[in-house]
Every structure is written in C-alpha cells, then in structure tokens.
Tab-separated table of C-alpha atoms in Angstrom:
chain	number	residue	atom	x	y	z
A	17	GLU	CA	82.086	12.663	-10.009
A	18	VAL	CA	78.949	10.550	-10.066
A	19	GLN	CA	76.330	11.782	-12.504
A	20	LEU	CA	72.920	10.571	-13.591
A	21	VAL	CA	71.400	12.775	-16.269
A	22	GLU	CA	67.820	12.183	-17.395
A	23	SER	CA	66.452	13.336	-20.736
A	24	GLY	CA	63.445	12.816	-22.967
A	25	GLY	CA	60.748	14.488	-20.911
A	26	GLY	CA	58.258	16.903	-22.378
A	27	LEU	CA	54.625	17.577	-23.180
A	28	VAL	CA	52.593	14.725	-24.644
A	29	LYS	CA	48.879	14.172	-25.229
A	30	PRO	CA	46.941	11.461	-23.366
A	31	GLY	CA	47.440	8.143	-25.105
A	32	GLY	CA	50.814	9.195	-26.452
A	33	SER	CA	54.290	7.798	-25.888
A	34	LEU	CA	57.650	9.024	-24.619
A	35	ARG	CA	61.021	7.407	-24.085
A	36	LEU	CA	63.109	8.601	-21.169
A	37	SER	CA	66.858	8.092	-21.048
A	38	CYS	CA	69.342	8.295	-18.195
A	39	ALA	CA	73.062	8.643	-18.878
A	40	ALA	CA	75.327	7.448	-16.072
A	41	SER	CA	78.951	8.340	-15.383
A	42	GLY	CA	81.456	8.305	-12.536
A	43	PHE	CA	80.595	4.836	-11.210
A	44	THR	CA	80.450	1.228	-12.402
A	45	PHE	CA	76.982	1.379	-13.949
A	46	SER	CA	76.905	-2.328	-14.811
A	47	SER	CA	77.105	-3.270	-11.117
A	48	TYR	CA	74.144	-1.176	-10.027
A	49	SER	CA	70.445	-1.950	-9.849
A	50	MET	CA	68.577	0.932	-11.427
A	51	ASN	CA	65.201	2.455	-10.746
A	52	TRP	CA	62.766	5.026	-12.052
A	53	VAL	CA	60.968	7.013	-9.363
A	54	ARG	CA	58.471	9.760	-10.108
A	55	GLN	CA	57.026	12.710	-8.243
A	56	ALA	CA	53.818	14.396	-9.324
A	57	PRO	CA	53.721	18.184	-8.825
A	58	GLY	CA	53.435	18.933	-5.111
A	59	LYS	CA	53.179	15.239	-4.230
A	60	GLY	CA	55.380	12.526	-2.755
A	61	LEU	CA	57.744	10.025	-4.295
A	62	GLU	CA	56.352	7.024	-6.181
A	63	TRP	CA	58.470	4.083	-7.288
A	64	VAL	CA	57.843	3.198	-10.945
A	65	SER	CA	60.170	0.370	-11.943
A	66	SER	CA	63.421	-1.437	-11.144
A	67	ILE	CA	65.909	-3.447	-13.200
A	68	SER	CA	68.766	-5.547	-11.880
A	69	SER	CA	72.367	-5.040	-12.957
A	70	SER	CA	72.217	-7.689	-15.690
A	71	SER	CA	68.550	-7.063	-16.603
A	72	SER	CA	67.614	-10.475	-15.214
A	73	TYR	CA	65.034	-9.082	-12.822
A	74	ILE	CA	62.515	-6.390	-13.730
A	75	TYR	CA	59.667	-5.089	-11.596
A	76	TYR	CA	56.904	-2.526	-12.095
A	77	ALA	CA	54.412	-0.652	-9.964
A	78	ASP	CA	50.831	-1.749	-10.624
A	79	SER	CA	50.040	1.772	-11.838
A	80	VAL	CA	52.332	1.413	-14.880
A	81	LYS	CA	52.416	-2.335	-15.498
A	82	GLY	CA	51.634	-3.151	-19.127
A	83	ARG	CA	52.231	0.442	-20.249
A	84	PHE	CA	55.850	1.179	-19.277
A	85	THR	CA	58.985	-0.812	-20.119
A	86	ILE	CA	62.328	-0.398	-18.364
A	87	SER	CA	65.581	-1.408	-20.042
A	88	ARG	CA	69.295	-0.730	-19.837
A	89	ASP	CA	72.396	-0.871	-22.011
A	90	ASN	CA	75.452	-1.477	-19.839
A	91	ALA	CA	77.774	-0.917	-22.795
A	92	LYS	CA	76.376	2.607	-23.128
A	93	ASN	CA	75.978	3.233	-19.372
A	94	SER	CA	72.345	4.069	-20.021
A	95	LEU	CA	68.934	3.376	-18.545
A	96	TYR	CA	65.650	3.785	-20.419
A	97	LEU	CA	61.932	3.980	-19.734
A	98	GLN	CA	59.538	3.499	-22.626
A	99	MET	CA	56.185	4.996	-21.650
A	100	ASN	CA	53.119	4.145	-23.746
A	101	SER	CA	49.409	4.881	-23.343
A	102	LEU	CA	50.237	7.868	-21.181
A	103	ARG	CA	47.598	9.259	-18.844
A	104	VAL	CA	47.149	12.649	-17.226
A	105	GLU	CA	48.060	11.048	-13.890
A	106	ASP	CA	51.485	10.094	-15.251
A	107	THR	CA	52.444	13.778	-15.137
A	108	ALA	CA	55.488	14.004	-12.876
A	109	VAL	CA	59.197	14.589	-12.571
A	110	TYR	CA	60.850	11.255	-13.363
A	111	TYR	CA	64.050	10.475	-11.472
A	112	CYS	CA	66.641	7.902	-12.454
A	113	ALA	CA	68.255	6.292	-9.385
A	114	GLY	CA	70.859	3.589	-8.880
A	115	ASP	CA	71.844	1.516	-5.879
A	116	TYR	CA	74.547	-1.008	-4.992
A	117	TYR	CA	75.753	-2.930	-1.973
A	118	ASP	CA	79.314	-3.985	-1.274
A	119	SER	CA	81.484	-4.698	1.741
A	120	SER	CA	81.960	-0.955	2.254
A	121	GLY	CA	78.303	-0.170	2.489
A	122	TYR	CA	75.377	0.916	0.370
A	123	TYR	CA	75.572	3.395	-2.499
A	124	ASP	CA	72.549	5.319	-3.736
A	125	TYR	CA	72.633	7.913	-6.502
A	126	TRP	CA	69.855	10.032	-8.028
A	127	GLY	CA	69.599	12.258	-11.072
A	128	HIS	CA	67.940	15.671	-11.059
A	129	GLY	CA	64.870	14.457	-12.906
A	130	THR	CA	63.057	15.158	-16.157
A	131	LEU	CA	59.520	16.540	-16.295
A	132	VAL	CA	56.825	14.643	-18.161
A	133	THR	CA	53.557	16.497	-18.703
A	134	VAL	CA	50.558	14.623	-20.085
A	135	SER	CA	47.872	17.040	-21.174
A	136	SER	CA	45.558	17.687	-24.089
B	21	GLN	CA	50.745	-1.576	-3.387
B	22	SER	CA	49.686	0.938	-0.718
B	23	ALA	CA	52.052	3.678	0.348
B	24	LEU	CA	53.653	3.515	3.767
B	25	THR	CA	52.078	5.797	6.382
B	26	GLN	CA	53.934	8.859	7.644
B	27	PRO	CA	52.675	11.925	9.544
B	28	ALA	CA	52.116	14.852	7.206
B	29	SER	CA	54.159	17.228	9.312
B	30	VAL	CA	56.455	17.384	12.316
B	31	SER	CA	57.983	20.496	13.853
B	32	GLY	CA	60.560	21.350	16.458
B	33	SER	CA	62.723	24.171	17.735
B	34	PRO	CA	66.441	24.417	16.989
B	35	GLY	CA	68.398	22.039	19.193
B	36	GLN	CA	65.439	19.781	19.900
B	37	SER	CA	64.969	16.200	18.752
B	38	ILE	CA	62.117	15.048	16.548
B	39	THR	CA	61.016	11.604	15.406
B	40	ILE	CA	59.187	10.696	12.201
B	41	SER	CA	57.325	7.395	12.047
B	42	CYS	CA	56.743	5.147	9.048
B	43	SER	CA	54.102	2.452	9.395
B	44	GLY	CA	53.796	-0.537	7.133
B	45	SER	CA	53.180	-4.254	7.487
B	46	SER	CA	54.988	-7.530	7.967
B	47	SER	CA	55.208	-7.737	4.158
B	48	ASP	CA	57.387	-4.648	3.934
B	49	VAL	CA	58.730	-2.530	6.831
B	50	GLY	CA	58.407	-5.279	9.424
B	51	GLY	CA	59.652	-8.125	7.309
B	52	TYR	CA	62.696	-6.788	5.483
B	53	GLY	CA	65.900	-4.982	6.306
B	54	HIS	CA	65.780	-2.625	3.328
B	55	VAL	CA	64.125	0.345	5.019
B	56	SER	CA	65.561	3.676	3.937
B	57	TRP	CA	64.989	7.357	4.687
B	58	TYR	CA	65.407	10.226	2.229
B	59	GLN	CA	65.624	13.985	2.699
B	60	GLN	CA	64.332	16.221	-0.074
B	61	HIS	CA	64.635	19.983	-0.228
B	62	PRO	CA	62.264	21.832	-2.611
B	63	GLY	CA	63.308	21.481	-6.229
B	64	LYS	CA	66.105	19.053	-5.389
B	65	ALA	CA	66.626	15.329	-5.808
B	66	PRO	CA	66.137	13.092	-2.756
B	67	LYS	CA	69.211	12.385	-0.633
B	68	LEU	CA	69.709	9.113	1.232
B	69	MET	CA	69.986	9.649	4.994
B	70	ILE	CA	69.515	6.146	6.422
B	71	TYR	CA	69.617	2.682	4.833
B	72	ASP	CA	68.877	-0.815	6.117
B	73	VAL	CA	66.841	0.576	9.030
B	74	ASP	CA	69.666	2.121	11.050
B	75	ASN	CA	72.769	2.637	8.908
B	76	ARG	CA	74.112	6.046	7.925
B	77	PRO	CA	75.818	6.550	4.564
B	78	SER	CA	79.212	8.190	4.605
B	79	GLY	CA	78.880	11.944	4.956
B	80	VAL	CA	75.487	11.996	6.681
B	81	SER	CA	75.464	13.719	10.070
B	82	ILE	CA	75.360	11.534	13.197
B	83	ARG	CA	72.373	13.653	14.243
B	84	PHE	CA	70.297	11.392	11.988
B	85	SER	CA	69.440	7.926	13.288
B	86	GLY	CA	66.996	5.183	12.352
B	87	SER	CA	65.249	2.397	14.196
B	88	ARG	CA	62.412	-0.086	13.831
B	89	SER	CA	59.886	-1.675	16.147
B	90	GLY	CA	57.581	-4.243	14.620
B	91	ASN	CA	56.042	-2.852	11.441
B	92	THR	CA	57.010	0.755	12.181
B	93	ALA	CA	60.300	2.395	11.322
B	94	SER	CA	61.407	5.724	12.736
B	95	LEU	CA	63.818	8.499	11.824
B	96	THR	CA	65.125	10.684	14.648
B	97	ILE	CA	66.828	14.005	14.047
B	98	SER	CA	68.744	15.251	17.079
B	99	GLY	CA	69.987	18.774	17.654
B	100	LEU	CA	67.619	20.169	15.035
B	101	LEU	CA	69.154	22.746	12.678
B	102	ALA	CA	67.501	25.169	10.264
B	103	GLU	CA	69.027	23.236	7.364
B	104	ASP	CA	67.072	20.136	8.413
B	105	GLU	CA	63.843	21.778	7.270
B	106	ALA	CA	62.784	19.595	4.328
B	107	ASN	CA	60.501	16.753	3.326
B	108	TYR	CA	61.433	13.274	4.519
B	109	TYR	CA	60.363	9.995	2.914
B	110	CYS	CA	60.677	6.439	4.146
B	111	SER	CA	61.048	3.568	1.699
B	112	SER	CA	60.859	-0.199	1.960
B	113	TYR	CA	60.962	-3.171	-0.344
B	114	THR	CA	58.178	-5.729	-0.086
B	115	ASN	CA	58.054	-9.504	-0.274
B	116	THR	CA	57.188	-9.181	-3.987
B	117	ASN	CA	60.188	-6.935	-4.792
B	118	VAL	CA	57.995	-3.891	-5.140
B	119	ARG	CA	59.376	-0.715	-3.615
B	120	LEU	CA	57.107	1.446	-1.489
B	121	PHE	CA	57.531	5.034	-0.352
B	122	GLY	CA	55.786	6.812	2.468
B	123	GLY	CA	53.642	9.825	1.727
B	124	GLY	CA	56.285	12.152	3.087
B	125	THR	CA	56.671	14.266	6.213
B	126	LYS	CA	57.345	17.988	6.123
B	127	VAL	CA	59.756	18.943	8.887
B	128	THR	CA	59.517	22.540	10.047
B	129	VAL	CA	62.148	24.152	12.249
B	130	LEU	CA	60.361	26.732	14.371
C-alpha cells in the first residue's frame, strides 16, 4: 500500500522555523519527483516546491523562495521542507506529493497533510 | 506566478453533464502537456482525476474527461452523481518549471 505520511507541523511564532518531514512507503521513492503543496484554511491549493528524483532539479514558488528549502534522502525514503522566517500567511495544511511517469502511465500520490499555524 | 483561472462554482442535477474551465496562458496551460485535474472532498487529500490534458488514471470513472483549446483546459463530468460534489482544481507546469494551480471550483449536485 502506498503511503506518504507528513509530520513536523505545529504552532510557531512569526519569524520562527519548522522542519516538515514526509515518510514514503509502498513505492519506489527514489524514482519519483516530489512536491510540497499547501492549502490555507478555506482556500485553494498552492504549489510550494518540487525536487527531482536525484535532487538535481529544485524549484520554489516566489512566495517561499529564500525562506524554504526542500530536500530528500532516498536512502531513508524521506522528503523534507525546512521553513525559516515563517509568516502568518504561511499558515496552511502542507501536503507531500509524489509523481512519476513510465510506459504504463502517470502515478500521483498525496499524503494527508500536516497543519502549520504561524501566529503570535 | 499567477494562479490559473477557474469559475468559483458550477452546479448541475444528477445525470446531467457539467464542464469546468481553466484559463491560463501560452506559458502554461496552452504551451505544455502537463495539465492535470484534481478532486478534493472536504478534509481529504486531493485525488488525481485527469493528467496530461485528457488522460484518466487507472480507477477513475470514464464519466470524467479532459480537453484543451488554446490556453483553456476543461474538465467535463458526465452523468453527474451525488458523490461528484467536491472542489476541483486544475494544475499546469509553466515554461520555468513552476507549478500552478487554479483557484478551485466547487461543484454542487442539485
């Protein structure tokens, strides 16, 4: 069974830091591109960052560039998001998502999310 | 990095067909094949319904179909069922490898 389990969310003050983790199982994690996508309370989906399977390519949304850092450890089947200089507007559920193409089609998996609340 | 444009809401009666539009530009929706559609029920993670404009993942009902004309992609749900009531989001990659989502469309089954 495919599973993506996020952890590390919580309440943090503006200007603070958090590190999110995503543990993957049930699929070949090292073959998948991975993403962080967030959803503010009552709002739509917002892409945050992507990292290629070998970490060669990394991209960020303008809203988090310079503050967030995505990384992965294929040996541990884990994805991370280091979030610094947090702002109130970063409050959201953060989803870990992976995708992969092969001759059979396209595979897209999402976790259930972890809530990050930035408030004084 | 502006969000793609979707109608805020669309409604239909059971058995009817509805179409949700997703407008972008030649730098995203119109220029690349990686246009996807997601269904999200309240409190749940998004579920992929369509990828690469008009492809259905295994297990997704044939009542869901995708298309594109110019810079606008569309998701059509045929034979509307009560279980289709949810929020739907389009997504596209851009020419700078940024991923965009639409603002979301709430589908109501009357």
